[in-house]
Amino acid sequence: MKRLLVYLALCLPVSAHAALNVFACEPEWAALAKEIGGDDVKIYSATTAFQDPHRIEARPSLIAQMRRAALVVCTGAELETGWLPVLLRDAGNAAVQPGRPGYFEATRFVPLLEKPARLDRAEGDVHAQGNPHIHTDPRNIARVGAALGARLAEIDPVHAADYRARGEAFAARWQTAIARWEIRAAPLRNQPVAVQHKSFSYLLAWLGLREVVTLEPKPGVEPSVGHLARVAAQLQTAPAKMVLRAVYQSPRPADWLSQRTGMPAVALPYTVGGSERANDLFGLFDDTLDRLLKAVP
Ligand SMILES: [Zn+2]
């Protein structure tokens, strides 16, 4: 009996605090799950801000992490089409398969921009269901956060009240931050910008920036020098204030165009971890706005 009590004393605190394993495909969803899940979740991010989320290798370490996950949080809309299905298949974890509560796709909770009128793979190898880079608009993060909080409560009902409380606290802080960002961003309204890849369509739509040209000839296709020369010529008649790229993208096309046209090339953190200041979701947007405003005198 004494032995059993000692055994229980050793085990109970551990099992009472067993955190829910969350596998996030991208750092923004890892950060959001951390805001809402707190100490009740243990989060693994499959990628960093310096990796191209369209092109990830389905490494054995990722498969091992997915095998022990209770919840998989990914973007969807075919962003991870080259690697997530392989992970789901090879991990063999029934709880996180599409259609199960353990599988969460952020794009399901947000209206997508740039839905193609007709599906034609010749238009490029990504974005066939609409633009998946939804997290660059903080209002989308609020939408996904509400859905993610409800999902965490469904999977882990013991901590449902904690997820609800943290979710409401985050939503309140986030709305305050959005109002602050929108005031700061007023000088950006209607400013023309060039983008390397359509990574920032939601950010631009939110702030009223105008995308006048995309450097990639098709989504996911690296521009040739000939194509960039045509873009430079186009910018002579319709100039832009800056050319934007995400830190994970090659600096060469934006830098080439910057040298040719004199407009600044601006690297945005794109997601959490993409710069020193972007160490959480709040820092991500603080830093993004600073970098945009610096390019618009
Ligand atoms: Zn993309």
CSV table of C-alpha atoms in Angstrom, one decimal, residues 71-203:
chain,number,residue,atom,x,y,z
A,71,LEU,CA,-3.5,18.1,-33.0
A,72,VAL,CA,-2.0,19.1,-36.4
A,73,VAL,CA,-2.4,22.8,-37.3
A,74,CYS,CA,-1.5,23.7,-40.8
A,75,THR,CA,-2.4,26.4,-43.4
A,76,GLY,CA,-4.1,24.2,-46.0
A,77,ALA,CA,-5.2,25.6,-49.4
A,78,GLU,CA,-2.4,23.4,-50.9
A,79,LEU,CA,0.4,25.4,-49.3
A,80,GLU,CA,1.8,22.2,-47.9
A,81,THR,CA,0.7,19.9,-50.7
A,82,GLY,CA,4.2,18.8,-51.5
A,83,TRP,CA,5.0,17.5,-48.0
A,84,LEU,CA,2.1,17.3,-45.5
A,85,PRO,CA,0.3,14.4,-47.2
A,86,VAL,CA,3.5,12.4,-47.0
A,87,LEU,CA,3.9,13.1,-43.3
A,88,LEU,CA,0.2,12.2,-42.7
A,89,ARG,CA,0.6,8.9,-44.5
A,90,ASP,CA,4.0,7.9,-43.1
A,91,ALA,CA,3.2,8.9,-39.5
A,92,GLY,CA,0.1,6.6,-39.5
A,93,ASN,CA,-1.5,8.6,-36.7
A,94,ALA,CA,-5.3,8.1,-37.1
A,95,ALA,CA,-6.2,11.0,-34.8
A,96,VAL,CA,-4.7,13.7,-37.0
A,97,GLN,CA,-5.9,12.6,-40.4
A,98,PRO,CA,-8.0,15.1,-42.5
A,99,GLY,CA,-11.6,15.1,-41.3
A,100,ARG,CA,-10.7,14.1,-37.7
A,101,PRO,CA,-10.8,16.7,-34.9
A,102,GLY,CA,-7.0,16.4,-34.6
A,103,TYR,CA,-6.6,17.9,-38.1
A,104,PHE,CA,-7.0,21.7,-38.3
A,105,GLU,CA,-6.6,23.8,-41.5
A,106,ALA,CA,-6.4,27.5,-40.9
A,107,THR,CA,-7.6,28.5,-44.4
A,108,ARG,CA,-10.9,26.8,-43.7
A,109,PHE,CA,-11.9,29.7,-41.4
A,110,VAL,CA,-10.9,32.6,-43.7
A,111,PRO,CA,-12.2,33.9,-47.0
A,112,LEU,CA,-9.4,33.3,-49.5
A,113,LEU,CA,-8.2,35.9,-52.0
A,114,GLU,CA,-7.1,35.3,-55.6
A,115,LYS,CA,-9.3,32.2,-56.1
A,116,PRO,CA,-8.6,31.3,-59.8
A,117,ALA,CA,-11.7,31.5,-62.0
A,118,ARG,CA,-10.5,28.3,-63.7
A,119,LEU,CA,-8.1,25.7,-62.4
A,120,ASP,CA,-5.0,25.5,-64.7
A,121,ARG,CA,-1.8,24.1,-63.4
A,122,ALA,CA,0.0,25.9,-66.2
A,123,GLU,CA,-0.7,29.1,-64.2
A,124,GLY,CA,2.0,27.9,-61.7
A,125,ASP,CA,2.5,25.1,-59.3
A,126,VAL,CA,0.9,26.8,-56.2
A,127,HIS,CA,-2.2,28.8,-55.2
A,128,ALA,CA,-4.7,26.7,-57.1
A,129,GLN,CA,-7.3,27.0,-54.4
A,130,GLY,CA,-6.7,30.7,-53.7
A,131,ASN,CA,-3.8,32.5,-51.9
A,132,PRO,CA,-2.8,30.5,-48.8
A,133,HIS,CA,-0.7,33.2,-47.1
A,134,ILE,CA,-3.6,34.3,-44.9
A,135,HIS,CA,-1.7,35.1,-41.7
A,136,THR,CA,-0.2,38.4,-43.2
A,137,ASP,CA,-3.6,40.0,-42.3
A,138,PRO,CA,-3.9,40.1,-38.5
A,139,ARG,CA,-7.7,40.0,-38.8
A,140,ASN,CA,-7.3,36.5,-40.2
A,141,ILE,CA,-5.2,35.5,-37.2
A,142,ALA,CA,-8.2,36.5,-35.0
A,143,ARG,CA,-10.5,34.4,-37.0
A,144,VAL,CA,-8.2,31.4,-37.0
A,145,GLY,CA,-7.5,31.9,-33.3
A,146,ALA,CA,-11.2,31.7,-32.4
A,147,ALA,CA,-11.6,28.4,-34.4
A,148,LEU,CA,-8.3,27.0,-32.9
A,149,GLY,CA,-9.5,27.7,-29.3
A,150,ALA,CA,-12.7,25.9,-30.0
A,151,ARG,CA,-10.8,22.9,-31.5
A,152,LEU,CA,-8.4,22.7,-28.5
A,153,ALA,CA,-11.3,22.7,-26.1
A,154,GLU,CA,-12.9,19.9,-28.2
A,155,ILE,CA,-9.8,17.7,-28.2
A,156,ASP,CA,-8.8,18.4,-24.6
A,157,PRO,CA,-12.1,19.1,-22.7
A,158,VAL,CA,-10.5,18.9,-19.3
A,159,HIS,CA,-8.8,22.3,-20.1
A,160,ALA,CA,-11.6,23.8,-22.1
A,161,ALA,CA,-12.1,26.7,-19.7
A,162,ASP,CA,-8.4,27.5,-19.8
A,163,TYR,CA,-8.4,27.6,-23.6
A,164,ARG,CA,-11.5,29.8,-23.6
A,165,ALA,CA,-10.0,32.2,-21.0
A,166,ARG,CA,-6.6,32.5,-22.9
A,167,GLY,CA,-8.4,32.7,-26.2
A,168,GLU,CA,-10.5,35.6,-25.0
A,169,ALA,CA,-7.5,37.4,-23.4
A,170,PHE,CA,-5.6,37.0,-26.7
A,171,ALA,CA,-8.5,38.2,-28.8
A,172,ALA,CA,-8.8,41.4,-26.7
A,173,ARG,CA,-5.1,42.2,-26.8
A,174,TRP,CA,-5.0,41.4,-30.5
A,175,GLN,CA,-8.0,43.8,-31.3
A,176,THR,CA,-6.2,46.6,-29.4
A,177,ALA,CA,-3.0,45.9,-31.4
A,178,ILE,CA,-4.9,45.9,-34.7
A,179,ALA,CA,-6.4,49.3,-34.0
A,180,ARG,CA,-2.9,50.6,-33.1
A,181,TRP,CA,-1.4,49.2,-36.3
A,182,GLU,CA,-4.1,50.6,-38.5
A,183,ILE,CA,-3.5,54.1,-37.2
A,184,ARG,CA,0.3,53.8,-37.6
A,185,ALA,CA,-0.2,52.4,-41.2
A,186,ALA,CA,-2.3,55.3,-42.5
A,187,PRO,CA,0.7,56.7,-44.6
A,188,LEU,CA,0.9,53.4,-46.5
A,189,ARG,CA,-2.6,53.6,-47.9
A,190,ASN,CA,-2.7,53.6,-51.8
A,191,GLN,CA,1.1,53.3,-52.0
A,192,PRO,CA,2.2,51.2,-55.0
A,193,VAL,CA,4.5,48.3,-54.3
A,194,ALA,CA,6.1,45.4,-56.2
A,195,VAL,CA,6.2,42.0,-54.7
A,196,GLN,CA,8.5,39.0,-55.4
A,197,HIS,CA,6.0,36.3,-54.7
A,198,LYS,CA,2.3,36.7,-53.8
A,199,SER,CA,3.2,36.2,-50.1
A,200,PHE,CA,1.7,39.5,-48.9
A,201,SER,CA,-1.6,39.8,-50.7
A,202,TYR,CA,-3.6,39.8,-47.4
A,203,LEU,CA,-1.2,42.3,-45.8
